XYZ file of C-alpha atoms in Angstrom:
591
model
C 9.066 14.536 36.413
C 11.540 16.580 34.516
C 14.881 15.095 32.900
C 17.130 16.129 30.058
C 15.720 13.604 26.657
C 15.740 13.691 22.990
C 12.513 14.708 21.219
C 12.420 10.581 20.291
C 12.596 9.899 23.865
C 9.989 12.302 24.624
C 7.797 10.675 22.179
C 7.605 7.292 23.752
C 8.019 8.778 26.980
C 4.841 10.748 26.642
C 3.183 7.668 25.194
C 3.812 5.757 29.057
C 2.774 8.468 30.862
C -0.251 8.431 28.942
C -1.363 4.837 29.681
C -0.145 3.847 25.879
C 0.386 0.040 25.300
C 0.610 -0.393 22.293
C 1.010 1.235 18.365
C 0.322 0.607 15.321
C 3.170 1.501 12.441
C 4.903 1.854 9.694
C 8.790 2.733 10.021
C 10.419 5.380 7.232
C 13.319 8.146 7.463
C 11.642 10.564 9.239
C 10.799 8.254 12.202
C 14.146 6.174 12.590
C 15.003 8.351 15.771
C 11.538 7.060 17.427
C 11.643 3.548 16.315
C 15.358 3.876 17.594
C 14.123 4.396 21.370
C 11.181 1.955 20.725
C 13.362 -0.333 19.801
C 15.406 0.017 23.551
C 12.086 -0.323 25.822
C 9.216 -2.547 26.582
C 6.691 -0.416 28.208
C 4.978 0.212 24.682
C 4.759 -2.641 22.087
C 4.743 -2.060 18.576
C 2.503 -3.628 15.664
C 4.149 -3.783 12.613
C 1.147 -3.061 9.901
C 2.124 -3.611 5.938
C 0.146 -0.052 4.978
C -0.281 2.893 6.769
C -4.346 2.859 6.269
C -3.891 -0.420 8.637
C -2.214 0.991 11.498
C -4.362 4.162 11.339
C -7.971 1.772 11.181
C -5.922 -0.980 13.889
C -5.834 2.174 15.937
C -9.225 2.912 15.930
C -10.205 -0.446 16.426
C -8.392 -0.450 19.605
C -9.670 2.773 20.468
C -13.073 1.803 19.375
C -13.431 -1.214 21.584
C -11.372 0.159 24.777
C -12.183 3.893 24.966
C -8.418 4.504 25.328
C -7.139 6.296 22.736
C -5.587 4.378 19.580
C -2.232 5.681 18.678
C -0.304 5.230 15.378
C 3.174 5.970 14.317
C 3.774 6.817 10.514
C 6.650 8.218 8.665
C 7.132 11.949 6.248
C 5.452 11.992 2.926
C 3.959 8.958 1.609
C 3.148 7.300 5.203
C 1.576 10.705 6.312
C -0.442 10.545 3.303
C -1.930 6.779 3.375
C -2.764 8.190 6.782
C -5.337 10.341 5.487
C -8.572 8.153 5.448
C -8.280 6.691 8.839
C -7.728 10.117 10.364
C -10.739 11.265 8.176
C -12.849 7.942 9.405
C -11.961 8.535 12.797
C -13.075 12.483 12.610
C -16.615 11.379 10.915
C -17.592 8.696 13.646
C -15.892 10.741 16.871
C -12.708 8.016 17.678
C -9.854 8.945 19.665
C -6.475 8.691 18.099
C -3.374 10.041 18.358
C -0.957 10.032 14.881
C 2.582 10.589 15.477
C 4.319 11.733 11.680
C 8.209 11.968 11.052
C 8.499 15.201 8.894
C 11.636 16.283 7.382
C 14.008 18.406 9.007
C 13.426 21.740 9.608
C 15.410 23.834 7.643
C 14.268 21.413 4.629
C 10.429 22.209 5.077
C 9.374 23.690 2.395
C 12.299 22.852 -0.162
C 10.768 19.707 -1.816
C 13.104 17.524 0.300
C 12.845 13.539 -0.057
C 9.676 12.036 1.463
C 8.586 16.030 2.068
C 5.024 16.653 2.036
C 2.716 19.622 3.843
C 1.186 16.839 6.576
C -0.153 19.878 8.361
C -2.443 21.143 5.810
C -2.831 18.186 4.342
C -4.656 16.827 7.703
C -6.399 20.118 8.720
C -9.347 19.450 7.729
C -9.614 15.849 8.734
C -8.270 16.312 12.273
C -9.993 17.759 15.703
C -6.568 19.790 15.662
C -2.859 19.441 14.526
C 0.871 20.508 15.334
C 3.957 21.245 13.825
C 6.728 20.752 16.568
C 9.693 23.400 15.324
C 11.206 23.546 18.570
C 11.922 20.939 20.900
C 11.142 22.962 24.010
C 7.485 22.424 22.849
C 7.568 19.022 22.194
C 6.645 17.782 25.398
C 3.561 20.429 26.023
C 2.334 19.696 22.458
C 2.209 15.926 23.038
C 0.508 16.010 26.207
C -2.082 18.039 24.404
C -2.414 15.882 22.145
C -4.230 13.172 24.002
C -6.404 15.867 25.730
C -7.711 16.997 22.740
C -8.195 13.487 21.380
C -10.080 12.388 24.265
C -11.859 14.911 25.593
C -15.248 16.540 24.419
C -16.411 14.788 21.166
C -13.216 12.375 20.530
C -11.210 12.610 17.857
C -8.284 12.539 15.510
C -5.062 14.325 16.086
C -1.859 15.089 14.200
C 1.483 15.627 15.899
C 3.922 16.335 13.194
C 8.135 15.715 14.068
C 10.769 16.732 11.553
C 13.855 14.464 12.394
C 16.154 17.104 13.717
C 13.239 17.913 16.863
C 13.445 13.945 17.398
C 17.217 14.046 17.779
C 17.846 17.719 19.771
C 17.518 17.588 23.363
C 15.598 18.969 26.131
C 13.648 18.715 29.550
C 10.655 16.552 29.273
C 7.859 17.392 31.953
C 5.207 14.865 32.401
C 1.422 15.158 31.739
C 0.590 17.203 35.413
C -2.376 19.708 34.726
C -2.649 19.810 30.993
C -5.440 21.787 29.788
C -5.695 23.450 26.232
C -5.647 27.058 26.335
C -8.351 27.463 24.316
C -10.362 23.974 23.891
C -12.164 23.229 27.188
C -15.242 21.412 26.354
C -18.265 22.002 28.380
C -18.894 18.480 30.491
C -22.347 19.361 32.406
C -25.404 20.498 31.092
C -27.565 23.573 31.191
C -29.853 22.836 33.742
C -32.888 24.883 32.976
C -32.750 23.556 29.760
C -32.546 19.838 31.270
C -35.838 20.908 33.486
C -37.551 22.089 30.034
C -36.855 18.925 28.355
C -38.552 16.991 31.327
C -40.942 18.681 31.011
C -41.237 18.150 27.326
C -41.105 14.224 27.936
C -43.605 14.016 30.950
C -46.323 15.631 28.673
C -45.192 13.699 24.990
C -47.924 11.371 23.838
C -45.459 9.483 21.104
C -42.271 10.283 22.266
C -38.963 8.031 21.642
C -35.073 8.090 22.006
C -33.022 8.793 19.379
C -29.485 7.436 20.386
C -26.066 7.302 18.672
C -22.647 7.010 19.275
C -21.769 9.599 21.850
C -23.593 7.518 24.062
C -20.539 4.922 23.729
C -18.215 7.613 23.835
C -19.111 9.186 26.796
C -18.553 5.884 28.791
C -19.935 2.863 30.018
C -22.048 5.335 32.785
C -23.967 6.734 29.944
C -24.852 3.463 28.904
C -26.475 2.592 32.022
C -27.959 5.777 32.925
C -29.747 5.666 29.217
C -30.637 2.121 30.346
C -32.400 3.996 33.692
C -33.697 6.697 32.308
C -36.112 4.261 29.657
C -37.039 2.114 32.651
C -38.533 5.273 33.968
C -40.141 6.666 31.012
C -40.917 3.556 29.385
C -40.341 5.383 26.278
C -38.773 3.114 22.850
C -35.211 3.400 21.724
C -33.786 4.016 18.616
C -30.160 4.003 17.309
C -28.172 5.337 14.966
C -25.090 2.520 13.273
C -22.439 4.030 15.655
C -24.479 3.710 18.711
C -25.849 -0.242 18.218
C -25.098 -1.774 21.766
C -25.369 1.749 23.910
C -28.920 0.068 23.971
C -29.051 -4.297 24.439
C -30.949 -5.073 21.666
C -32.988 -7.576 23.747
C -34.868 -5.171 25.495
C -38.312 -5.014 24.749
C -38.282 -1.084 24.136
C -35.709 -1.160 21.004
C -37.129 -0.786 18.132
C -33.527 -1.660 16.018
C -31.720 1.068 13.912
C -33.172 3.341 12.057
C -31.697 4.952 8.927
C -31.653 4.579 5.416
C -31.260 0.031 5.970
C -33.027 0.505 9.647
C -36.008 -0.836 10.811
C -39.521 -0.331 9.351
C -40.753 0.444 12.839
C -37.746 2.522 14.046
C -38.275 4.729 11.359
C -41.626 5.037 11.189
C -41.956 5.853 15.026
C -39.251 8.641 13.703
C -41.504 9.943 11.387
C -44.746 10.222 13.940
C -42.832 10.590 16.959
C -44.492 14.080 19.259
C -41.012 14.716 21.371
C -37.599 13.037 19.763
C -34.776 13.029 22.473
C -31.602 12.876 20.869
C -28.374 11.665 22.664
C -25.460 11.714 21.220
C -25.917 11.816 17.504
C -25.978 14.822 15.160
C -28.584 14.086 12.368
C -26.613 12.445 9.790
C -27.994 12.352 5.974
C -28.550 8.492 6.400
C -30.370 9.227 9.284
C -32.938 12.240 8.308
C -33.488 11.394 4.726
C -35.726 14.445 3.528
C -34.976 17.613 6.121
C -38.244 18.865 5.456
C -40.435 15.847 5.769
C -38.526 15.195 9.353
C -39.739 14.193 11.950
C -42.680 16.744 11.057
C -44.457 16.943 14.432
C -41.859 16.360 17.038
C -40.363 18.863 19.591
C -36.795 17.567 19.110
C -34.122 17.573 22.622
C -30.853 17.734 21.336
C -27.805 16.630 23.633
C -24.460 16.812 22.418
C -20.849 17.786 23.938
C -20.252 19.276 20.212
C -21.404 22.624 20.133
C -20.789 22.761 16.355
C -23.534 19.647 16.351
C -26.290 21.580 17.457
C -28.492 23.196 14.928
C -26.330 22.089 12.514
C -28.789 20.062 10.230
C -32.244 19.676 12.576
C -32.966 22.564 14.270
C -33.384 21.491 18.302
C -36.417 22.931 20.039
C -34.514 22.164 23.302
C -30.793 22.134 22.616
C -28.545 20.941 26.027
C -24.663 20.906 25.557
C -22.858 19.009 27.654
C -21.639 15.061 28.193
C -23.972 12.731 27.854
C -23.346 10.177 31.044
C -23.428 14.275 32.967
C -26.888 15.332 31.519
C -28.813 12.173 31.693
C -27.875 11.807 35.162
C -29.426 14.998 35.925
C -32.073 13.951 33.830
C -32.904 11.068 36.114
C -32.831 13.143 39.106
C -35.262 16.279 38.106
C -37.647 12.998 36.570
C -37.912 11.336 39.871
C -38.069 14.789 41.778
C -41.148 15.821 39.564
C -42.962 12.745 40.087
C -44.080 12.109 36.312
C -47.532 10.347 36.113
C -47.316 8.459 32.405
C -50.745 9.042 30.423
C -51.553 5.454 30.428
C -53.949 5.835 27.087
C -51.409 8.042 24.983
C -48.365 5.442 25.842
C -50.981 2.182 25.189
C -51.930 4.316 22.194
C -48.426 4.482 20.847
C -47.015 1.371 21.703
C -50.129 -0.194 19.412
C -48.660 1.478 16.612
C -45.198 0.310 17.219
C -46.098 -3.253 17.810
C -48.827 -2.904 15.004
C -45.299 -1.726 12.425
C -43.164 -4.162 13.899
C -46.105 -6.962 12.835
C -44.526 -6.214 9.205
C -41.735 -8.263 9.793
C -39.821 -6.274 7.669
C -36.298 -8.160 8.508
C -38.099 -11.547 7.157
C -36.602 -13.299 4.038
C -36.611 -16.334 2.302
C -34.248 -19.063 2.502
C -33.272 -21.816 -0.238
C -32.445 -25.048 -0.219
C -29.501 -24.868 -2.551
C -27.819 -21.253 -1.970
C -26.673 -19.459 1.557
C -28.626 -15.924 2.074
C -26.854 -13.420 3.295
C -29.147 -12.722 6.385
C -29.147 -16.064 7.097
C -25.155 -16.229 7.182
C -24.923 -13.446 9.784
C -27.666 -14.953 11.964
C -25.827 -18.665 11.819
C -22.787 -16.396 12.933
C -24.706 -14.998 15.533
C -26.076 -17.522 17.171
C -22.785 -19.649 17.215
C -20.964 -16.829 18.323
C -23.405 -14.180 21.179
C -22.625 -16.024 24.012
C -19.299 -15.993 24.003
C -17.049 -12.638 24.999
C -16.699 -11.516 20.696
C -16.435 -8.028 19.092
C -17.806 -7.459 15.574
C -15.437 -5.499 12.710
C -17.117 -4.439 9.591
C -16.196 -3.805 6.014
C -18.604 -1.337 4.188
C -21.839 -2.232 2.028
C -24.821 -5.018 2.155
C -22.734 -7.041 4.691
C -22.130 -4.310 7.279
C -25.780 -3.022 7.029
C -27.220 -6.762 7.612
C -24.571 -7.397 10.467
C -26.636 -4.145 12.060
C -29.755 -5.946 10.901
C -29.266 -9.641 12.670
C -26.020 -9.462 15.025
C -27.904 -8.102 18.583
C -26.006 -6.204 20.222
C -26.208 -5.979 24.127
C -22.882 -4.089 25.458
C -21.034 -0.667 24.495
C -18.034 -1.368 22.288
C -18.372 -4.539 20.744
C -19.273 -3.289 17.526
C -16.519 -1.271 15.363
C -18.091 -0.638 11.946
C -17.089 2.614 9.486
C -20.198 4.997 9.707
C -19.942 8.670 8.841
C -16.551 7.894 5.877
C -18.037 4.376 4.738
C -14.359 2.923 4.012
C -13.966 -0.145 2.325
C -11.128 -1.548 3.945
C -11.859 -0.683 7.364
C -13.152 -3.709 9.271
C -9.796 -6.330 8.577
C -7.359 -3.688 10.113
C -9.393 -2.477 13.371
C -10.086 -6.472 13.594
C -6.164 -6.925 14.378
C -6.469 -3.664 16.662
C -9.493 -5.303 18.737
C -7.715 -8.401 18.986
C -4.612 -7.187 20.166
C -6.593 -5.249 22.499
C -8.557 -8.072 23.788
C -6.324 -11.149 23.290
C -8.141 -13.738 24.679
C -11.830 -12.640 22.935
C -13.399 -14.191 19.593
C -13.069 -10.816 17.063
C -14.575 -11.385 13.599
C -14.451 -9.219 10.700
C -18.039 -9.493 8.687
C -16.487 -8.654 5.313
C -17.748 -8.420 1.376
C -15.295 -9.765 -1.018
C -14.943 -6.371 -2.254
C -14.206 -4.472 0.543
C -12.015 -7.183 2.149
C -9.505 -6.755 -0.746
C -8.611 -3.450 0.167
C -6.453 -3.843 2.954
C -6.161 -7.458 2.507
C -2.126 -7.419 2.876
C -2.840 -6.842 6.781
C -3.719 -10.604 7.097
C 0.187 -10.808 7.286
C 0.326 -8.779 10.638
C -2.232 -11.018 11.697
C -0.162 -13.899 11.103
C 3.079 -12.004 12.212
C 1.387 -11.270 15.697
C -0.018 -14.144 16.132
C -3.606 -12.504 16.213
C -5.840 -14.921 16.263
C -9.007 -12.851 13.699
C -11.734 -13.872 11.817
C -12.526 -12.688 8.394
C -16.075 -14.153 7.493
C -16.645 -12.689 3.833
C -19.845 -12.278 2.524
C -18.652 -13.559 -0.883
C -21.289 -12.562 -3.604
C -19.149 -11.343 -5.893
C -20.228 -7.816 -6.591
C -19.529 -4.806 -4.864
C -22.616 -5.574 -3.517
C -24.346 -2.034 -2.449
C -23.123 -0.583 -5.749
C -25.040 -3.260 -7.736
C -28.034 -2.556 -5.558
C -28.050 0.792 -6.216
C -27.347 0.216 -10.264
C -30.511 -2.454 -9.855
C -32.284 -0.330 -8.544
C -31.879 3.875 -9.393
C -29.751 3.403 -12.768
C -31.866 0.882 -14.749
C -30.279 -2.000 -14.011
C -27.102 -1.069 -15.485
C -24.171 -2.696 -13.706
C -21.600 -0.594 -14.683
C -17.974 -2.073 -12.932
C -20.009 -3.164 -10.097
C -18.874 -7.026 -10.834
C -15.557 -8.374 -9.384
C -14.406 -10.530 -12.169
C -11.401 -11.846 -10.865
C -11.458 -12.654 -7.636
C -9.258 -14.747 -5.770
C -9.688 -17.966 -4.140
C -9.775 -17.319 -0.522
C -8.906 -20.289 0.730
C -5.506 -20.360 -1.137
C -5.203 -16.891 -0.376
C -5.353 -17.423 3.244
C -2.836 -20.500 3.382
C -0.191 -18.139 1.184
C -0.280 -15.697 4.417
C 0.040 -18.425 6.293
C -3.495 -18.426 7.784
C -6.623 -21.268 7.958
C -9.000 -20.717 4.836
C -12.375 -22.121 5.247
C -15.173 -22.284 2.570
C -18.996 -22.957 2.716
C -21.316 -23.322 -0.532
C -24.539 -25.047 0.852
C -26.786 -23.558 3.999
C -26.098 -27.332 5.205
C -22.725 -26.699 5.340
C -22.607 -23.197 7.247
C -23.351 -24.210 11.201
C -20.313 -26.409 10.785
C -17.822 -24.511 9.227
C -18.322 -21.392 11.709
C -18.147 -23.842 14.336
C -14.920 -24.883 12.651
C -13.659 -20.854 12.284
C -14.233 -19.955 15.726
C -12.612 -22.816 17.017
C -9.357 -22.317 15.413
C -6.455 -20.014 17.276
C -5.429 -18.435 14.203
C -5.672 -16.115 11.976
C -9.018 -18.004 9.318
C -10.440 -16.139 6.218
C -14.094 -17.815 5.675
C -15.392 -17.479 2.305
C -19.038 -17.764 2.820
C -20.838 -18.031 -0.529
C -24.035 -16.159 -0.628
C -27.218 -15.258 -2.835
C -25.787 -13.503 -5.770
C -28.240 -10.838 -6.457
C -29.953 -10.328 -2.489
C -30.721 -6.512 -1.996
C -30.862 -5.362 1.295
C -34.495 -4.352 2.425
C -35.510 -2.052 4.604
C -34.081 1.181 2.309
C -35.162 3.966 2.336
C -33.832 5.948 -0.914
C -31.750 9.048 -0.976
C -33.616 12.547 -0.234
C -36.694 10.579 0.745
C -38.625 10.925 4.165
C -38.779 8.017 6.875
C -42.527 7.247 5.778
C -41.232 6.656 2.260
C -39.469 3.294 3.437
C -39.363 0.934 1.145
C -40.062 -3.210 1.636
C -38.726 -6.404 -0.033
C -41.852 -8.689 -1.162
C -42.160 -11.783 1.042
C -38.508 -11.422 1.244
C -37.627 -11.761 -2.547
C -35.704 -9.082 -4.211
C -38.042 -6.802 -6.364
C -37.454 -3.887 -9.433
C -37.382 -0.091 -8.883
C -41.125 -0.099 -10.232
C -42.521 -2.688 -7.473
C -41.179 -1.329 -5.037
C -42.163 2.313 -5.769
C -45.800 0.908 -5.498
C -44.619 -1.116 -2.103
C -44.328 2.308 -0.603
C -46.473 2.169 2.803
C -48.342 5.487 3.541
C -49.251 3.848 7.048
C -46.369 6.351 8.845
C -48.330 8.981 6.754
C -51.260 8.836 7.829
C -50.507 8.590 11.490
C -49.648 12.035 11.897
């Protein structure tokens, strides 16, 4: 298709052709041309946010829980600014999204116009890639590019920068036929000798296991159930990284849970001894490796990633494969079956004591009371009222994401939309209204901390505007919970700021938006209040009241090794001292 448009035109044009729905924005100046032709169509809907942050998180939430790319619309200056941290959260955990930014006009750049700032080097180094449009013969070309390079390869964040005087010129638009980057063409199938040699490493491993994250998700719901394939041949356990909980269903007899610095005792100890690690789409994160050198110490590690930045990059891979991950595990499956792999019945028996023999710890156990709510046992009353019906988990950042990883089981790709690699407070609210405007008829909750929630609280009104129908069930212990954990437990027990001494009641908070606030004090109170929440068709902020002072156990401590994991006591929180002497060499002495 080619026709005579204005750059605005273009933009929303563009957006249809590329299977766009809906955005998430904020209008200024330097967009008024674009919201102009929004305004005059119905093809793409609009979601009016109240902060930039929230369209830029709603996006990824969409993105997140559809694989489609999120899009966001955000004006010069200050809106291309409060930008920032979703595009840097989206390049950190690998989400596709495409920012459109009004800029001034041209032959103001540079001249410290009104609402001027450099967006372009601003974003740089939080984007996959950016663009400047100076001339509107480009425009079109540039924004088809744009979603190719968001969604293709390792996903991604990208920039598309308009001054106002490109959105008003004209030009011929051409549509989206054959688009390919001249210079960014990821690599989609493996090397296959290298596949064959990391067969080969598997068929002969004694303690092998799968180390999965979230390119797994990424890569499609066919990587999810080739993974699924490939461990019902080997038989081998699964591990996950926080971005990749549900590539695996939780149920499954092989997972061992997530590992990482709050994972399981048994996922990371069968880290720590493992022989041959294969590693599918994640790339060795510091929450994941703890110590380099005290890694893994005796494994052959398989790398697979589509990034070839990824590999080698922290852990050095003794079999490194490039390529997609539904492409290589496919071939994986076929050279297995063609080579016939006999399991060494003893050596698997052997290992699989040792996992079942860690996993006899327990090492998720607490204790409940009869007069307070714990904060485990909030999640798994939210679980178990909520898993069998068709719901998709949000997060905020601290204690309550990293026990909504502990107790919510996962058993499907894209249900779970958490902030890994940037840790943003303020995340989980906002990409809760994008997953619900996604999925309009699903349960979405948003497992918040009364910290975190407060951040982009003011989104609750585009809830309400929308008629998005979210659930905000806040952890309420009133601290910024991981921060007092932290103070408690490497900084002497001096709470420095880590108190939040004015909160706000919730429940009056939630009527002034105009939404349902619920409240529960006593454990006898919780079944039937979440009962309550999830049957309501609005927008409902829960304030759950919880344990004060709960730490979250399993930890393992910054710049330690995965054998240095550290255990609450029977479930009661414990001081820096105890638990330095709680240290379990068991991992240690395995290997």
């Amino acid at each position: 298709m080619q026709r005579e448009m204005t750059g605005a035109e273009m933009v929303v044009q563009a957006m249809i052709d590329h299977g766009v729905d809906t955005i998430f924005g904020y209008p200024g100046g330097a967009v008024l041309p674009i919201y102009d032709e929004i305004f005059q169509q119905t093809e793409v809907a609009h979601v009016l946010v109240r902060h930039e942050q929230g369209a830029g998180h709603a996006a990824e939430g969409y993105a997140r829980s559809t694989g489609k790319p999120g899009v966001c619309l955000v004006t010069s200056g200050p809106g291309a600014t409060n930008a920032v941290t979703p595009l840097t959260d989206a390049l950190m955990d690998s989400i596709p999204m495409v920012c459109i930014s009004g800029q001034v006009a041209t032959h103001l750049i540079g001249n410290d116009a009104f609402q001027e700032c450099d967006t372009v080097g601003i974003t740089r180094p939080c984007t996959k890639h950016n663009w400047l449009v100076k001339r509107i013969e480009d425009l079109p070309r540039i924004l088809h590019e744009a979603f190719y390079v968001a969604t293709t390869g390792r996903p991604g964040p990208v920039v598309v920068d308009i001054p106002k005087d490109v959105q008003l010129a004209t030009g011929t638009y051409s549509g989206p036929q054959n688009i390919v980057h001249k210079t960014y063409q990821p690599r989609m199938k493996g090397d296959l000798d290298r596949i064959r040699e990391a067969v080969d490493l598997m068929a002969h491993a004694k303690r092998p296991i799968f180390y999965t994250g979230g390119g797994v998700i990424n890569s499609g719901p066919t990587a999810a159930q080739l993974l699924r394939e490939l461990v019902k041949l080997t038989g081998f356990p699964v591990t996950s990284t926080l971005m990749g909980l549900g590539a695996f269903p939780a149920s499954h007899p092989n997972w061992l849970g997530m590992l990482g610095m709050h994972g399981t005792y048994e996922a990371n100890l069968a880290m720590h001894g493992c022989d041959v690690m294969v590693c599918v789409g994640a790339r060795f994160d510091d929450r994941i490796t703890g110590r380099i050198d005290a890694f893994a110490p005796n494994a052959k590690i398989i790398h697979i990633d589509i990034d070839p930045s990824s590999i080698n990059k922290t852990v050095k891979a003794d079999v490194p494969i490039i390529g997609d991950v539904a492409h290589v595990l496919e071939d994986m499956i076929r050279l297995w079956r063609a080579a016939a792999v006999s399991p060494d019945k003893a050596a698997e028996k052997a290992w699989w004591d040792h996992i079942n023999a860690w996993r006899g710890k327990d090492c998720l156990a607490y204790r409940t009371r009869s007069d307070v709510i714990m904060p485990q046992q909030a999640i798994e009353a939210l679980y178990n009222a909520s898993h069998d019906k068709d719901v998709y988990i949000t997060t905020e950042v601290g204690q309550h994401q990293m026990w909504a990883a502990q107790f919510f089981k996962f058993e499907e790709p894209n249900r779970w939309m958490t902030s890994g690699g940037l840790g943003t407070m303020g995340y989980g609210l906002p990409a809760a209204v994008g997953v619900q405007v996604a999925h309009p008829d699903s349960l979405v909750i948003d497992i918040a901390g009364d910290a975190s929630v407060l951040m982009t609280i003011q989104e609750m009104s585009t809830a309400v505007q929308h008629d998005l129908p979210i659930k905000i069930f806040i952890l309420n212990n009133q601290y910024m919970g991981m921060v007092r954990q932290w103070q408690q437990l490497l900084h002497g027990n001096r709470l420095s700021h880590s108190y939040t001494d004015a909160l706000p009641d919730f429940v009056k908070l939630a009527e002034a938006y105009g939404c349902v606030g619920l409240k529960a004090e006593k454990p006898d109170e919780l079944d039937g209040a979440i009962e309550e929440m999830i049957s309501i068709k609005r927008p409902v902020l829960f304030d759950c009241r919880v344990a004060n002072l709960t730490n979250c156990f399993p930890m393992i401590p910054s710049g330690r090794a995965h054998n240095e994991i550290l255990l609450g006591v029977d479930g009661d929180d414990v001081e820096a001292e105890a638990l330095e002497n709680a240290i379990d060499k068991e991992g240690a002495a395995l290997v």
